[in-house]
mmCIF file of C-alpha atoms in Angstrom:
data_model
loop_
_atom_site.group_PDB
_atom_site.id
_atom_site.type_symbol
_atom_site.label_atom_id
_atom_site.label_comp_id
_atom_site.label_asym_id
_atom_site.label_seq_id
_atom_site.Cartn_x
_atom_site.Cartn_y
_atom_site.Cartn_z
ATOM 1 C CA UNK A 1 -14.285 -0.099 -2.563
ATOM 2 C CA UNK A 2 -15.999 -1.547 -5.629
ATOM 3 C CA UNK A 3 -12.937 -0.803 -7.740
ATOM 4 C CA UNK A 4 -10.793 -2.583 -5.190
ATOM 5 C CA UNK A 5 -13.079 -5.617 -5.342
ATOM 6 C CA UNK A 6 -12.923 -5.605 -9.126
ATOM 7 C CA UNK A 7 -9.135 -5.434 -8.980
ATOM 8 C CA UNK A 8 -9.015 -8.403 -6.661
ATOM 9 C CA UNK A 9 -11.411 -10.425 -8.788
ATOM 10 C CA UNK A 10 -9.182 -9.831 -11.761
ATOM 11 C CA UNK A 11 -6.287 -11.060 -9.661
ATOM 12 C CA UNK A 12 -8.030 -14.327 -8.930
ATOM 13 C CA UNK A 13 -7.103 -16.453 -11.973
ATOM 14 C CA UNK A 14 -3.758 -18.216 -11.671
ATOM 15 C CA UNK A 15 -1.872 -16.349 -14.353
ATOM 16 C CA UNK A 16 1.494 -17.613 -15.458
ATOM 17 C CA UNK A 17 4.023 -14.829 -15.888
ATOM 18 C CA UNK A 18 6.115 -14.988 -19.007
ATOM 19 C CA UNK A 19 9.052 -13.024 -17.622
ATOM 20 C CA UNK A 20 10.604 -12.501 -14.227
ATOM 21 C CA UNK A 21 9.832 -8.784 -14.468
ATOM 22 C CA UNK A 22 6.152 -9.588 -14.987
ATOM 23 C CA UNK A 23 6.155 -11.820 -11.920
ATOM 24 C CA UNK A 24 7.755 -9.062 -9.852
ATOM 25 C CA UNK A 25 5.150 -6.610 -11.065
ATOM 26 C CA UNK A 26 2.450 -9.043 -9.994
ATOM 27 C CA UNK A 27 3.936 -9.168 -6.496
ATOM 28 C CA UNK A 28 4.024 -5.382 -6.234
ATOM 29 C CA UNK A 29 0.427 -5.260 -7.415
ATOM 30 C CA UNK A 30 -0.515 -7.692 -4.651
ATOM 31 C CA UNK A 31 1.333 -5.593 -2.081
ATOM 32 C CA UNK A 32 -0.499 -2.438 -3.131
ATOM 33 C CA UNK A 33 -3.836 -4.224 -2.909
ATOM 34 C CA UNK A 34 -2.931 -5.482 0.558
ATOM 35 C CA UNK A 35 -2.255 -1.936 1.740
ATOM 36 C CA UNK A 36 -5.436 -0.628 0.156
ATOM 37 C CA UNK A 37 -7.406 -3.336 1.952
ATOM 38 C CA UNK A 38 -6.213 -2.399 5.442
ATOM 39 C CA UNK A 39 -9.073 0.074 6.237
ATOM 40 C CA UNK A 40 -11.669 -2.405 5.029
ATOM 41 C CA UNK A 41 -10.186 -5.245 7.067
ATOM 42 C CA UNK A 42 -10.308 -3.037 10.164
ATOM 43 C CA UNK A 43 -14.002 -2.381 9.622
ATOM 44 C CA UNK A 44 -15.089 -5.863 8.590
ATOM 45 C CA UNK A 45 -13.251 -7.809 11.263
ATOM 46 C CA UNK A 46 -13.299 -5.185 14.038
ATOM 47 C CA UNK A 47 -9.518 -5.149 14.367
ATOM 48 C CA UNK A 48 -7.676 -2.959 16.837
ATOM 49 C CA UNK A 49 -4.215 -2.770 15.290
ATOM 50 C CA UNK A 50 -2.405 0.293 14.042
ATOM 51 C CA UNK A 51 -2.398 0.655 10.291
ATOM 52 C CA UNK A 52 1.380 0.889 10.335
ATOM 53 C CA UNK A 53 1.541 -2.375 12.282
ATOM 54 C CA UNK A 54 -0.685 -4.061 9.711
ATOM 55 C CA UNK A 55 1.353 -2.625 6.878
ATOM 56 C CA UNK A 56 4.552 -3.908 8.474
ATOM 57 C CA UNK A 57 2.947 -7.310 8.906
ATOM 58 C CA UNK A 58 2.107 -7.483 5.213
ATOM 59 C CA UNK A 59 5.578 -6.233 4.403
ATOM 60 C CA UNK A 60 7.227 -8.928 6.492
ATOM 61 C CA UNK A 61 5.689 -11.595 4.267
ATOM 62 C CA UNK A 62 7.193 -9.953 1.190
ATOM 63 C CA UNK A 63 10.570 -9.349 2.822
ATOM 64 C CA UNK A 64 10.618 -12.972 3.949
ATOM 65 C CA UNK A 65 10.805 -14.117 0.325
ATOM 66 C CA UNK A 66 12.796 -11.282 -1.168
ATOM 67 C CA UNK A 67 15.596 -13.626 -2.257
ATOM 68 C CA UNK A 68 13.232 -15.565 -4.525
ATOM 69 C CA UNK A 69 13.901 -14.667 -8.160
ATOM 70 C CA UNK A 70 12.494 -17.677 -10.027
ATOM 71 C CA UNK A 71 9.337 -16.527 -11.809
ATOM 72 C CA UNK A 72 7.476 -19.796 -11.200
ATOM 73 C CA UNK A 73 8.056 -19.520 -7.467
ATOM 74 C CA UNK A 74 7.038 -15.856 -7.502
ATOM 75 C CA UNK A 75 3.827 -16.795 -9.284
ATOM 76 C CA UNK A 76 3.022 -19.455 -6.705
ATOM 77 C CA UNK A 77 3.710 -17.126 -3.789
ATOM 78 C CA UNK A 78 1.676 -14.333 -5.393
ATOM 79 C CA UNK A 79 -1.224 -16.691 -6.053
ATOM 80 C CA UNK A 80 -1.257 -17.803 -2.415
ATOM 81 C CA UNK A 81 -1.262 -14.180 -1.298
ATOM 82 C CA UNK A 82 -3.979 -13.212 -3.753
ATOM 83 C CA UNK A 83 -6.189 -16.076 -2.626
ATOM 84 C CA UNK A 84 -5.717 -15.233 1.043
ATOM 85 C CA UNK A 85 -6.496 -11.567 0.439
ATOM 86 C CA UNK A 86 -9.527 -12.382 -1.702
ATOM 87 C CA UNK A 87 -10.895 -14.726 0.961
ATOM 88 C CA UNK A 88 -10.376 -12.098 3.656
ATOM 89 C CA UNK A 89 -12.002 -9.316 1.667
ATOM 90 C CA UNK A 90 -14.933 -11.552 0.665
ATOM 91 C CA UNK A 91 -15.649 -12.265 4.353
ATOM 92 C CA UNK A 92 -14.930 -15.947 3.801
ATOM 93 C CA UNK A 93 -12.551 -15.908 6.762
ATOM 94 C CA UNK A 94 -13.616 -15.490 10.363
ATOM 95 C CA UNK A 95 -12.234 -12.898 12.729
ATOM 96 C CA UNK A 96 -10.049 -15.452 14.501
ATOM 97 C CA UNK A 97 -8.294 -16.279 11.235
ATOM 98 C CA UNK A 98 -7.478 -12.644 10.543
ATOM 99 C CA UNK A 99 -6.424 -11.927 14.124
ATOM 100 C CA UNK A 100 -4.237 -15.019 14.094
ATOM 101 C CA UNK A 101 -2.513 -13.754 10.962
ATOM 102 C CA UNK A 102 -1.697 -10.351 12.416
ATOM 103 C CA UNK A 103 -0.708 -11.685 15.828
ATOM 104 C CA UNK A 104 1.712 -14.267 14.453
ATOM 105 C CA UNK A 105 5.005 -12.894 13.194
ATOM 106 C CA UNK A 106 6.920 -14.918 10.598
ATOM 107 C CA UNK A 107 10.270 -16.302 11.641
ATOM 108 C CA UNK A 108 12.817 -14.288 9.700
ATOM 109 C CA UNK A 109 16.485 -13.524 10.249
ATOM 110 C CA UNK A 110 15.947 -9.854 9.461
ATOM 111 C CA UNK A 111 13.204 -9.378 12.029
ATOM 112 C CA UNK A 112 14.898 -11.351 14.794
ATOM 113 C CA UNK A 113 14.941 -9.454 18.065
ATOM 114 C CA UNK A 114 17.952 -8.227 19.995
ATOM 115 C CA UNK A 115 17.619 -10.763 22.771
ATOM 116 C CA UNK A 116 17.480 -13.624 20.304
ATOM 117 C CA UNK A 117 20.596 -12.297 18.613
ATOM 118 C CA UNK A 118 22.314 -12.216 21.982
ATOM 119 C CA UNK A 119 21.272 -15.790 22.673
ATOM 120 C CA UNK A 120 22.508 -16.915 19.272
ATOM 121 C CA UNK A 121 25.877 -15.299 19.888
ATOM 122 C CA UNK A 122 25.973 -16.930 23.306
ATOM 123 C CA UNK A 123 25.237 -20.390 21.914
ATOM 124 C CA UNK A 124 27.859 -20.149 19.177
ATOM 125 C CA UNK B 1 -25.780 -10.571 1.764
ATOM 126 C CA UNK B 2 -22.089 -9.945 1.177
ATOM 127 C CA UNK B 3 -22.962 -7.410 -1.526
ATOM 128 C CA UNK B 4 -25.193 -5.455 0.832
ATOM 129 C CA UNK B 5 -22.483 -5.497 3.485
ATOM 130 C CA UNK B 6 -19.968 -4.048 1.065
ATOM 131 C CA UNK B 7 -22.401 -1.380 -0.072
ATOM 132 C CA UNK B 8 -23.046 -0.304 3.510
ATOM 133 C CA UNK B 9 -19.403 -0.344 4.488
ATOM 134 C CA UNK B 10 -18.224 1.546 1.432
ATOM 135 C CA UNK B 11 -20.226 4.587 2.502
ATOM 136 C CA UNK B 12 -18.346 4.935 5.783
ATOM 137 C CA UNK B 13 -15.532 7.464 5.694
ATOM 138 C CA UNK B 14 -12.195 5.869 6.467
ATOM 139 C CA UNK B 15 -9.507 7.807 8.260
ATOM 140 C CA UNK B 16 -6.303 8.220 6.265
ATOM 141 C CA UNK B 17 -3.302 5.965 6.762
ATOM 142 C CA UNK B 18 -1.001 8.859 7.615
ATOM 143 C CA UNK B 19 -1.739 11.219 10.468
ATOM 144 C CA UNK B 20 -2.964 14.550 9.179
ATOM 145 C CA UNK B 21 -0.322 16.726 10.789
ATOM 146 C CA UNK B 22 0.292 18.290 7.407
ATOM 147 C CA UNK B 23 -2.127 21.205 7.524
ATOM 148 C CA UNK B 24 -3.208 22.521 4.165
ATOM 149 C CA UNK B 25 -3.245 26.258 3.691
ATOM 150 C CA UNK B 26 -6.826 27.558 3.432
ATOM 151 C CA UNK B 27 -7.602 29.121 0.094
ATOM 152 C CA UNK B 28 -8.561 32.760 0.548
ATOM 153 C CA UNK B 29 -11.741 33.363 -1.416
ATOM 154 C CA UNK B 30 -12.197 36.747 -3.011
ATOM 155 C CA UNK B 31 -14.816 38.183 -5.284
ATOM 156 C CA UNK B 32 -12.299 38.482 -8.102
ATOM 157 C CA UNK B 33 -11.085 34.888 -7.890
ATOM 158 C CA UNK B 34 -13.176 32.099 -9.357
ATOM 159 C CA UNK B 35 -11.795 28.745 -8.266
ATOM 160 C CA UNK B 36 -11.594 26.168 -11.005
ATOM 161 C CA UNK B 37 -12.726 22.959 -9.327
ATOM 162 C CA UNK B 38 -11.739 20.862 -12.300
ATOM 163 C CA UNK B 39 -8.023 21.081 -11.647
ATOM 164 C CA UNK B 40 -5.544 21.786 -8.878
ATOM 165 C CA UNK B 41 -2.630 24.131 -9.287
ATOM 166 C CA UNK B 42 0.800 22.639 -9.692
ATOM 167 C CA UNK B 43 2.046 24.339 -6.538
ATOM 168 C CA UNK B 44 -0.718 22.747 -4.473
ATOM 169 C CA UNK B 45 -0.001 19.325 -5.980
ATOM 170 C CA UNK B 46 3.691 19.745 -5.221
ATOM 171 C CA UNK B 47 3.097 20.813 -1.632
ATOM 172 C CA UNK B 48 0.697 17.976 -0.917
ATOM 173 C CA UNK B 49 2.937 15.342 -2.508
ATOM 174 C CA UNK B 50 5.930 16.561 -0.510
ATOM 175 C CA UNK B 51 3.748 16.525 2.595
ATOM 176 C CA UNK B 52 2.711 12.915 2.021
ATOM 177 C CA UNK B 53 6.279 11.801 1.345
ATOM 178 C CA UNK B 54 7.626 13.692 4.362
ATOM 179 C CA UNK B 55 5.176 11.981 6.705
ATOM 180 C CA UNK B 56 6.422 8.531 5.785
ATOM 181 C CA UNK B 57 8.198 6.747 8.642
ATOM 182 C CA UNK B 58 11.493 6.192 6.861
ATOM 183 C CA UNK B 59 11.647 9.731 5.459
ATOM 184 C CA UNK B 60 11.360 11.552 8.793
ATOM 185 C CA UNK B 61 14.185 13.999 9.281
ATOM 186 C CA UNK B 62 15.178 14.123 5.617
ATOM 187 C CA UNK B 63 14.679 16.975 3.189
ATOM 188 C CA UNK B 64 12.175 16.299 0.429
ATOM 189 C CA UNK B 65 12.233 18.421 -2.717
ATOM 190 C CA UNK B 66 10.158 18.136 -5.899
ATOM 191 C CA UNK B 67 13.156 16.607 -7.648
ATOM 192 C CA UNK B 68 13.960 14.000 -4.986
ATOM 193 C CA UNK B 69 13.885 10.375 -6.091
ATOM 194 C CA UNK B 70 12.727 7.604 -3.785
ATOM 195 C CA UNK B 71 16.140 5.954 -4.042
ATOM 196 C CA UNK B 72 17.844 9.071 -2.691
ATOM 197 C CA UNK B 73 15.610 8.858 0.378
ATOM 198 C CA UNK B 74 16.703 5.269 0.948
ATOM 199 C CA UNK B 75 13.362 3.732 -0.001
ATOM 200 C CA UNK B 76 12.991 0.374 -1.706
ATOM 201 C CA UNK B 77 10.222 -0.850 -3.998
ATOM 202 C CA UNK B 78 7.821 -1.725 -1.187
ATOM 203 C CA UNK B 79 8.295 1.726 0.339
ATOM 204 C CA UNK B 80 7.483 3.292 -3.026
ATOM 205 C CA UNK B 81 4.270 1.258 -3.103
ATOM 206 C CA UNK B 82 3.437 2.488 0.409
ATOM 207 C CA UNK B 83 3.933 6.102 -0.598
ATOM 208 C CA UNK B 84 1.906 5.762 -3.795
ATOM 209 C CA UNK B 85 -1.022 4.258 -1.889
ATOM 210 C CA UNK B 86 -0.801 7.167 0.547
ATOM 211 C CA UNK B 87 -0.811 9.590 -2.385
ATOM 212 C CA UNK B 88 -3.903 7.814 -3.716
ATOM 213 C CA UNK B 89 -5.688 8.356 -0.415
ATOM 214 C CA UNK B 90 -4.593 11.983 -0.286
ATOM 215 C CA UNK B 91 -5.881 12.862 -3.750
ATOM 216 C CA UNK B 92 -8.824 10.460 -3.858
ATOM 217 C CA UNK B 93 -7.699 8.659 -7.002
ATOM 218 C CA UNK B 94 -6.483 5.188 -7.868
ATOM 219 C CA UNK B 95 -3.197 4.924 -9.725
ATOM 220 C CA UNK B 96 -3.186 2.065 -12.263
ATOM 221 C CA UNK B 97 -0.563 -0.608 -11.824
ATOM 222 C CA UNK B 98 1.200 0.241 -15.094
ATOM 223 C CA UNK B 99 1.652 3.837 -13.976
ATOM 224 C CA UNK B 100 2.555 2.907 -10.413
ATOM 225 C CA UNK B 101 5.393 0.677 -11.598
ATOM 226 C CA UNK B 102 6.969 3.580 -13.485
ATOM 227 C CA UNK B 103 6.811 6.197 -10.716
ATOM 228 C CA UNK B 104 10.106 6.310 -8.823
ATOM 229 C CA UNK B 105 10.421 9.944 -7.800
ATOM 230 C CA UNK B 106 8.433 12.907 -6.548
ATOM 231 C CA UNK B 107 8.681 14.594 -9.954
ATOM 232 C CA UNK B 108 7.080 11.627 -11.703
ATOM 233 C CA UNK B 109 4.338 11.540 -9.061
ATOM 234 C CA UNK B 110 3.636 15.225 -9.566
ATOM 235 C CA UNK B 111 3.595 14.906 -13.355
ATOM 236 C CA UNK B 112 1.183 11.969 -13.154
ATOM 237 C CA UNK B 113 -1.130 13.869 -10.801
ATOM 238 C CA UNK B 114 -1.072 16.848 -13.122
ATOM 239 C CA UNK B 115 -2.327 14.597 -15.911
ATOM 240 C CA UNK B 116 -5.110 13.178 -13.724
ATOM 241 C CA UNK B 117 -8.238 15.376 -13.897
ATOM 242 C CA UNK B 118 -10.088 13.458 -11.176
ATOM 243 C CA UNK B 119 -7.615 14.341 -8.411
ATOM 244 C CA UNK B 120 -9.386 16.296 -5.685
#
């Protein structure tokens, strides 16, 4: 737990990646820290989700922007994610904020449901 | 206040992310065998790594061998990160980010764990 907090504190400054590979590595580092934080979020905020559901929720945010290759944009997205995770792990968010995050699914073409696909085909 | 909360919470045992259907073989203790607690045998590391990888959702139904790469199993980079975090929980270690970026197969995971003396 303390090592995880140290890792997240080191993530806090808004680093500027020199290469696109470095920015990608930063995003993967953020994803790993998100997964490591799932047990602690469950305890701190008294959540009742499955860990696989929470992991898929984190993953959906990363899949949502998987077409982004510009390193400046990756840095901005990673910084937003790092700040959100740091605030959650530092108990600066309330339970309603965290529950709202996990209950709200991002709108993404890959995660669209079958019925919505059917409706889209119908409207075309 | 926040520091005390973290100290209290960090003592609570957290259940693992993957269901523990993978039952580890009990080590038969004998008077002649003295178990070296400082290191784990390579066979045990291999079995546990294959167990962790096999339990992953997207790997169910596929054959996992010590030489299997994550790409052969149809896993992308995020799936590799999922599996490495599960391996961390299984062995009680934390893989640094530089090492985690390089691991792309079961063999590399096993070789890294063999080099890690703190794996339990």
